Short mmCIF file of N, CA, C and O in Angstrom, two decimals:
data_model
loop_
_atom_site.label_atom_id
_atom_site.label_comp_id
_atom_site.label_asym_id
_atom_site.label_seq_id
_atom_site.Cartn_x
_atom_site.Cartn_y
_atom_site.Cartn_z
N MET A 16 -42.62 -6.73 -18.03
CA MET A 16 -41.29 -7.05 -18.53
C MET A 16 -40.54 -7.85 -17.46
O MET A 16 -40.48 -7.45 -16.31
N LEU A 17 -39.99 -8.95 -17.87
CA LEU A 17 -39.24 -9.80 -16.95
C LEU A 17 -37.80 -9.30 -16.84
O LEU A 17 -37.24 -8.78 -17.81
N PRO A 18 -37.21 -9.47 -15.68
CA PRO A 18 -35.80 -9.07 -15.55
C PRO A 18 -34.93 -9.94 -16.44
O PRO A 18 -35.22 -11.10 -16.69
N SER A 19 -33.87 -9.35 -16.95
CA SER A 19 -32.98 -10.11 -17.82
C SER A 19 -31.95 -10.87 -16.98
O SER A 19 -31.64 -10.49 -15.85
N LEU A 20 -31.45 -11.92 -17.56
CA LEU A 20 -30.42 -12.71 -16.90
C LEU A 20 -29.06 -12.05 -17.08
O LEU A 20 -28.81 -11.37 -18.09
N ARG A 21 -28.19 -12.28 -16.11
CA ARG A 21 -26.80 -11.82 -16.27
C ARG A 21 -26.16 -12.66 -17.38
O ARG A 21 -26.61 -13.74 -17.70
N LYS A 22 -25.09 -12.14 -17.96
CA LYS A 22 -24.43 -12.83 -19.07
C LYS A 22 -24.02 -14.24 -18.68
O LYS A 22 -24.22 -15.18 -19.45
N GLU A 23 -23.48 -14.41 -17.48
CA GLU A 23 -23.04 -15.74 -17.03
C GLU A 23 -24.24 -16.69 -16.93
O GLU A 23 -24.14 -17.87 -17.29
N GLU A 24 -25.37 -16.20 -16.43
CA GLU A 24 -26.57 -17.02 -16.31
C GLU A 24 -27.11 -17.40 -17.69
O GLU A 24 -27.47 -18.55 -17.93
N LYS A 25 -27.14 -16.42 -18.58
CA LYS A 25 -27.63 -16.66 -19.93
C LYS A 25 -26.75 -17.68 -20.65
O LYS A 25 -27.25 -18.61 -21.28
N ASP A 26 -25.44 -17.52 -20.55
CA ASP A 26 -24.50 -18.47 -21.17
C ASP A 26 -24.70 -19.87 -20.62
O ASP A 26 -24.66 -20.86 -21.37
N TYR A 27 -24.93 -19.99 -19.32
CA TYR A 27 -25.16 -21.29 -18.69
C TYR A 27 -26.42 -21.94 -19.24
O TYR A 27 -26.42 -23.12 -19.61
N VAL A 28 -27.51 -21.17 -19.31
CA VAL A 28 -28.77 -21.72 -19.79
C VAL A 28 -28.65 -22.13 -21.26
O VAL A 28 -29.13 -23.20 -21.65
N ILE A 29 -28.01 -21.32 -22.06
CA ILE A 29 -27.82 -21.66 -23.48
C ILE A 29 -27.04 -22.96 -23.60
O ILE A 29 -27.41 -23.84 -24.38
N ALA A 30 -25.99 -23.12 -22.82
CA ALA A 30 -25.21 -24.36 -22.85
C ALA A 30 -26.05 -25.55 -22.41
O ALA A 30 -25.95 -26.64 -23.00
N LYS A 31 -26.91 -25.37 -21.41
CA LYS A 31 -27.77 -26.47 -20.95
C LYS A 31 -28.81 -26.84 -22.01
O LYS A 31 -29.12 -28.02 -22.19
N VAL A 32 -29.33 -25.85 -22.72
CA VAL A 32 -30.28 -26.13 -23.81
C VAL A 32 -29.58 -26.93 -24.91
O VAL A 32 -30.11 -27.93 -25.40
N GLN A 33 -28.38 -26.50 -25.27
CA GLN A 33 -27.62 -27.22 -26.29
C GLN A 33 -27.30 -28.64 -25.84
O GLN A 33 -27.40 -29.59 -26.62
N GLU A 34 -26.92 -28.78 -24.59
CA GLU A 34 -26.61 -30.11 -24.04
C GLU A 34 -27.85 -31.00 -24.07
O GLU A 34 -27.77 -32.18 -24.44
N TYR A 35 -28.99 -30.45 -23.70
CA TYR A 35 -30.24 -31.23 -23.73
C TYR A 35 -30.53 -31.73 -25.15
O TYR A 35 -30.82 -32.91 -25.35
N PHE A 36 -30.47 -30.83 -26.11
CA PHE A 36 -30.76 -31.23 -27.49
C PHE A 36 -29.80 -32.31 -27.97
O PHE A 36 -30.20 -33.25 -28.65
N GLU A 37 -28.53 -32.19 -27.59
CA GLU A 37 -27.55 -33.17 -28.03
C GLU A 37 -27.78 -34.52 -27.36
O GLU A 37 -27.79 -35.56 -28.03
N LEU A 38 -27.97 -34.52 -26.04
CA LEU A 38 -28.10 -35.77 -25.30
C LEU A 38 -29.45 -36.44 -25.48
O LEU A 38 -29.54 -37.67 -25.60
N GLU A 39 -30.51 -35.67 -25.45
CA GLU A 39 -31.86 -36.24 -25.47
C GLU A 39 -32.44 -36.41 -26.86
O GLU A 39 -33.29 -37.26 -27.07
N ARG A 40 -32.01 -35.58 -27.79
CA ARG A 40 -32.62 -35.61 -29.11
C ARG A 40 -31.62 -35.95 -30.22
O ARG A 40 -32.00 -36.11 -31.37
N GLY A 41 -30.34 -36.01 -29.85
CA GLY A 41 -29.33 -36.31 -30.84
C GLY A 41 -29.17 -35.22 -31.89
O GLY A 41 -28.78 -35.49 -33.02
N GLU A 42 -29.51 -33.99 -31.51
CA GLU A 42 -29.44 -32.86 -32.43
C GLU A 42 -28.47 -31.82 -31.88
O GLU A 42 -28.35 -31.64 -30.68
N GLU A 43 -27.79 -31.15 -32.78
CA GLU A 43 -26.95 -30.04 -32.38
C GLU A 43 -27.65 -28.75 -32.78
O GLU A 43 -28.14 -28.64 -33.91
N ILE A 44 -27.72 -27.83 -31.84
CA ILE A 44 -28.27 -26.52 -32.18
C ILE A 44 -27.23 -25.46 -31.82
O ILE A 44 -26.45 -25.63 -30.89
N GLY A 45 -27.24 -24.40 -32.56
CA GLY A 45 -26.26 -23.34 -32.35
C GLY A 45 -26.66 -22.40 -31.22
O GLY A 45 -27.74 -22.52 -30.63
N ASP A 46 -25.77 -21.47 -30.96
CA ASP A 46 -26.01 -20.50 -29.90
C ASP A 46 -27.27 -19.68 -30.15
O ASP A 46 -28.04 -19.43 -29.23
N LEU A 47 -27.46 -19.26 -31.39
CA LEU A 47 -28.62 -18.42 -31.72
C LEU A 47 -29.92 -19.18 -31.48
O LEU A 47 -30.85 -18.64 -30.86
N ALA A 48 -30.02 -20.41 -31.95
CA ALA A 48 -31.23 -21.20 -31.76
C ALA A 48 -31.49 -21.46 -30.29
O ALA A 48 -32.62 -21.37 -29.82
N ALA A 49 -30.43 -21.79 -29.54
CA ALA A 49 -30.58 -22.03 -28.11
C ALA A 49 -31.01 -20.75 -27.39
O ALA A 49 -31.86 -20.78 -26.50
N ASP A 50 -30.45 -19.61 -27.79
CA ASP A 50 -30.82 -18.33 -27.20
C ASP A 50 -32.28 -18.00 -27.50
O ASP A 50 -33.02 -17.56 -26.61
N GLN A 51 -32.73 -18.24 -28.73
CA GLN A 51 -34.11 -17.96 -29.09
C GLN A 51 -35.07 -18.86 -28.32
O GLN A 51 -36.12 -18.40 -27.86
N LEU A 52 -34.72 -20.13 -28.15
CA LEU A 52 -35.56 -21.03 -27.38
C LEU A 52 -35.61 -20.59 -25.92
O LEU A 52 -36.68 -20.58 -25.30
N MET A 53 -34.46 -20.19 -25.38
CA MET A 53 -34.42 -19.72 -24.00
C MET A 53 -35.30 -18.48 -23.83
O MET A 53 -36.07 -18.39 -22.87
N GLN A 54 -35.21 -17.54 -24.77
CA GLN A 54 -36.03 -16.33 -24.70
C GLN A 54 -37.52 -16.67 -24.74
O GLN A 54 -38.32 -16.09 -24.00
N LEU A 55 -37.89 -17.61 -25.60
CA LEU A 55 -39.29 -18.03 -25.68
C LEU A 55 -39.74 -18.62 -24.34
O LEU A 55 -40.83 -18.29 -23.84
N MET A 56 -38.91 -19.48 -23.77
CA MET A 56 -39.26 -20.09 -22.49
C MET A 56 -39.38 -19.04 -21.38
O MET A 56 -40.29 -19.10 -20.56
N VAL A 57 -38.46 -18.09 -21.38
CA VAL A 57 -38.52 -17.02 -20.37
C VAL A 57 -39.81 -16.23 -20.52
O VAL A 57 -40.51 -15.95 -19.54
N GLU A 58 -40.15 -15.88 -21.76
CA GLU A 58 -41.35 -15.08 -22.00
C GLU A 58 -42.63 -15.85 -21.68
O GLU A 58 -43.57 -15.29 -21.12
N GLU A 59 -42.66 -17.13 -22.04
CA GLU A 59 -43.88 -17.91 -21.87
C GLU A 59 -44.00 -18.55 -20.49
O GLU A 59 -45.08 -18.57 -19.91
N LEU A 60 -42.91 -19.10 -19.97
CA LEU A 60 -42.95 -19.79 -18.68
C LEU A 60 -42.61 -18.88 -17.50
O LEU A 60 -43.06 -19.11 -16.39
N GLY A 61 -41.80 -17.86 -17.78
CA GLY A 61 -41.34 -16.98 -16.72
C GLY A 61 -42.43 -16.44 -15.82
O GLY A 61 -42.33 -16.54 -14.59
N PRO A 62 -43.50 -15.88 -16.36
CA PRO A 62 -44.55 -15.34 -15.50
C PRO A 62 -45.20 -16.40 -14.60
O PRO A 62 -45.50 -16.13 -13.44
N PHE A 63 -45.39 -17.61 -15.13
CA PHE A 63 -45.97 -18.68 -14.31
C PHE A 63 -45.04 -19.04 -13.15
O PHE A 63 -45.48 -19.21 -12.00
N LEU A 64 -43.75 -19.17 -13.45
CA LEU A 64 -42.78 -19.53 -12.41
C LEU A 64 -42.62 -18.40 -11.39
O LEU A 64 -42.53 -18.65 -10.18
N TYR A 65 -42.61 -17.17 -11.86
CA TYR A 65 -42.52 -16.02 -10.96
C TYR A 65 -43.73 -15.98 -10.02
O TYR A 65 -43.57 -15.82 -8.81
N ASN A 66 -44.93 -16.13 -10.59
CA ASN A 66 -46.13 -16.11 -9.77
C ASN A 66 -46.15 -17.24 -8.75
O ASN A 66 -46.60 -17.06 -7.62
N LYS A 67 -45.64 -18.41 -9.14
CA LYS A 67 -45.56 -19.54 -8.20
C LYS A 67 -44.60 -19.20 -7.07
O LYS A 67 -44.88 -19.50 -5.90
N GLY A 68 -43.49 -18.56 -7.38
CA GLY A 68 -42.55 -18.14 -6.35
C GLY A 68 -43.18 -17.15 -5.38
O GLY A 68 -42.99 -17.24 -4.16
N ILE A 69 -43.95 -16.21 -5.92
CA ILE A 69 -44.64 -15.24 -5.07
C ILE A 69 -45.66 -15.95 -4.18
O ILE A 69 -45.77 -15.67 -2.98
N GLN A 70 -46.40 -16.89 -4.75
CA GLN A 70 -47.39 -17.65 -3.98
C GLN A 70 -46.71 -18.43 -2.85
O GLN A 70 -47.19 -18.43 -1.71
N ASP A 71 -45.61 -19.09 -3.16
CA ASP A 71 -44.88 -19.85 -2.14
C ASP A 71 -44.36 -18.93 -1.04
O ASP A 71 -44.44 -19.25 0.15
N ALA A 72 -43.82 -17.77 -1.42
CA ALA A 72 -43.31 -16.82 -0.44
C ALA A 72 -44.44 -16.30 0.44
O ALA A 72 -44.29 -16.16 1.66
N ARG A 73 -45.59 -16.03 -0.17
CA ARG A 73 -46.74 -15.54 0.60
C ARG A 73 -47.19 -16.57 1.62
O ARG A 73 -47.49 -16.23 2.78
N GLN A 74 -47.25 -17.84 1.23
CA GLN A 74 -47.64 -18.90 2.16
C GLN A 74 -46.65 -18.99 3.32
O GLN A 74 -47.05 -19.17 4.47
N MET A 75 -45.36 -18.87 3.02
CA MET A 75 -44.34 -18.92 4.06
C MET A 75 -44.51 -17.76 5.04
O MET A 75 -44.46 -17.93 6.26
N VAL A 76 -44.73 -16.56 4.50
CA VAL A 76 -44.90 -15.38 5.36
C VAL A 76 -46.16 -15.52 6.21
O VAL A 76 -46.14 -15.21 7.41
N GLU A 77 -47.25 -16.00 5.62
CA GLU A 77 -48.48 -16.20 6.39
C GLU A 77 -48.25 -17.19 7.53
O GLU A 77 -48.76 -16.98 8.65
N GLN A 78 -47.49 -18.25 7.29
CA GLN A 78 -47.20 -19.23 8.35
C GLN A 78 -46.35 -18.59 9.44
O GLN A 78 -46.60 -18.80 10.63
N LYS A 79 -45.37 -17.78 9.05
CA LYS A 79 -44.53 -17.10 10.04
C LYS A 79 -45.36 -16.14 10.88
O LYS A 79 -45.18 -16.05 12.09
N VAL A 80 -46.29 -15.42 10.26
CA VAL A 80 -47.15 -14.47 10.99
C VAL A 80 -48.05 -15.24 11.95
O VAL A 80 -48.25 -14.81 13.09
N MET A 81 -48.59 -16.38 11.50
CA MET A 81 -49.44 -17.18 12.38
C MET A 81 -48.64 -17.66 13.59
O MET A 81 -49.13 -17.60 14.73
N ASN A 82 -47.42 -18.12 13.36
CA ASN A 82 -46.57 -18.57 14.47
C ASN A 82 -46.25 -17.42 15.41
O ASN A 82 -46.26 -17.59 16.63
N LEU A 83 -45.97 -16.25 14.86
CA LEU A 83 -45.68 -15.08 15.67
C LEU A 83 -46.89 -14.69 16.50
O LEU A 83 -46.77 -14.37 17.69
N ASP A 84 -48.08 -14.75 15.90
CA ASP A 84 -49.31 -14.43 16.62
C ASP A 84 -49.51 -15.39 17.79
O ASP A 84 -49.85 -14.96 18.90
N GLU A 85 -49.27 -16.67 17.55
CA GLU A 85 -49.39 -17.67 18.63
C GLU A 85 -48.38 -17.40 19.73
O GLU A 85 -48.71 -17.51 20.92
N ASP A 86 -47.16 -17.07 19.36
CA ASP A 86 -46.12 -16.76 20.36
C ASP A 86 -46.50 -15.54 21.19
O ASP A 86 -46.31 -15.52 22.41
N LEU A 87 -47.04 -14.52 20.53
CA LEU A 87 -47.45 -13.32 21.26
C LEU A 87 -48.63 -13.60 22.19
O LEU A 87 -48.67 -13.10 23.33
N LEU A 88 -49.58 -14.40 21.74
CA LEU A 88 -50.71 -14.76 22.61
C LEU A 88 -50.23 -15.54 23.83
O LEU A 88 -50.78 -15.39 24.93
N ALA A 89 -49.22 -16.36 23.67
CA ALA A 89 -48.69 -17.13 24.79
C ALA A 89 -48.04 -16.23 25.84
O ALA A 89 -47.93 -16.61 27.01
N LEU A 90 -47.65 -15.03 25.46
CA LEU A 90 -47.01 -14.11 26.41
C LEU A 90 -48.01 -13.28 27.21
O LEU A 90 -47.63 -12.62 28.18
N THR A 91 -49.27 -13.31 26.84
CA THR A 91 -50.26 -12.49 27.56
C THR A 91 -50.44 -12.99 28.96
O THR A 91 -50.30 -14.20 29.25
N ARG A 92 -50.75 -12.07 29.86
CA ARG A 92 -50.96 -12.41 31.27
C ARG A 92 -52.37 -11.98 31.67
O ARG A 92 -52.89 -10.99 31.15
N PRO A 93 -52.93 -12.70 32.60
CA PRO A 93 -54.27 -12.31 33.06
C PRO A 93 -54.19 -10.92 33.71
O PRO A 93 -53.24 -10.58 34.39
N ALA A 94 -55.24 -10.14 33.50
CA ALA A 94 -55.29 -8.80 34.09
C ALA A 94 -56.55 -8.67 34.90
O ALA A 94 -57.49 -9.44 34.75
N GLY A 95 -56.57 -7.69 35.76
CA GLY A 95 -57.74 -7.45 36.59
C GLY A 95 -57.52 -8.00 37.99
O GLY A 95 -56.48 -8.54 38.33
N ARG A 96 -58.55 -7.85 38.82
CA ARG A 96 -58.47 -8.31 40.22
C ARG A 96 -58.65 -9.81 40.31
O ARG A 96 -59.47 -10.39 39.59
N PRO A 97 -57.91 -10.41 41.20
CA PRO A 97 -58.11 -11.86 41.41
C PRO A 97 -59.48 -12.11 42.04
O PRO A 97 -59.97 -11.31 42.82
N LYS A 98 -60.10 -13.19 41.69
CA LYS A 98 -61.40 -13.56 42.28
C LYS A 98 -61.19 -14.19 43.63
O LYS A 98 -60.25 -14.93 43.85
N ARG A 99 -62.13 -13.91 44.57
CA ARG A 99 -62.01 -14.49 45.93
C ARG A 99 -62.84 -15.71 46.08
O ARG A 99 -63.81 -16.01 45.63
#
């Protein structure tokens, strides 16, 4: 189950869907039709976009860990007796 949008977010998306149909297709659609289209897009596209966000976040974290590992290795000091 995908998280639901806040009312303000939902209203914004519905208005953008209606604006798109009017400007790009020369069609007017009502609130209900725009809401149904938005719900379909959320259900169908939402998981793909969510997974892409998780993948991007994972890559960023892996890069940060790699940088941290390099920084920690740079702090190591030689140990043991000096050679004569």
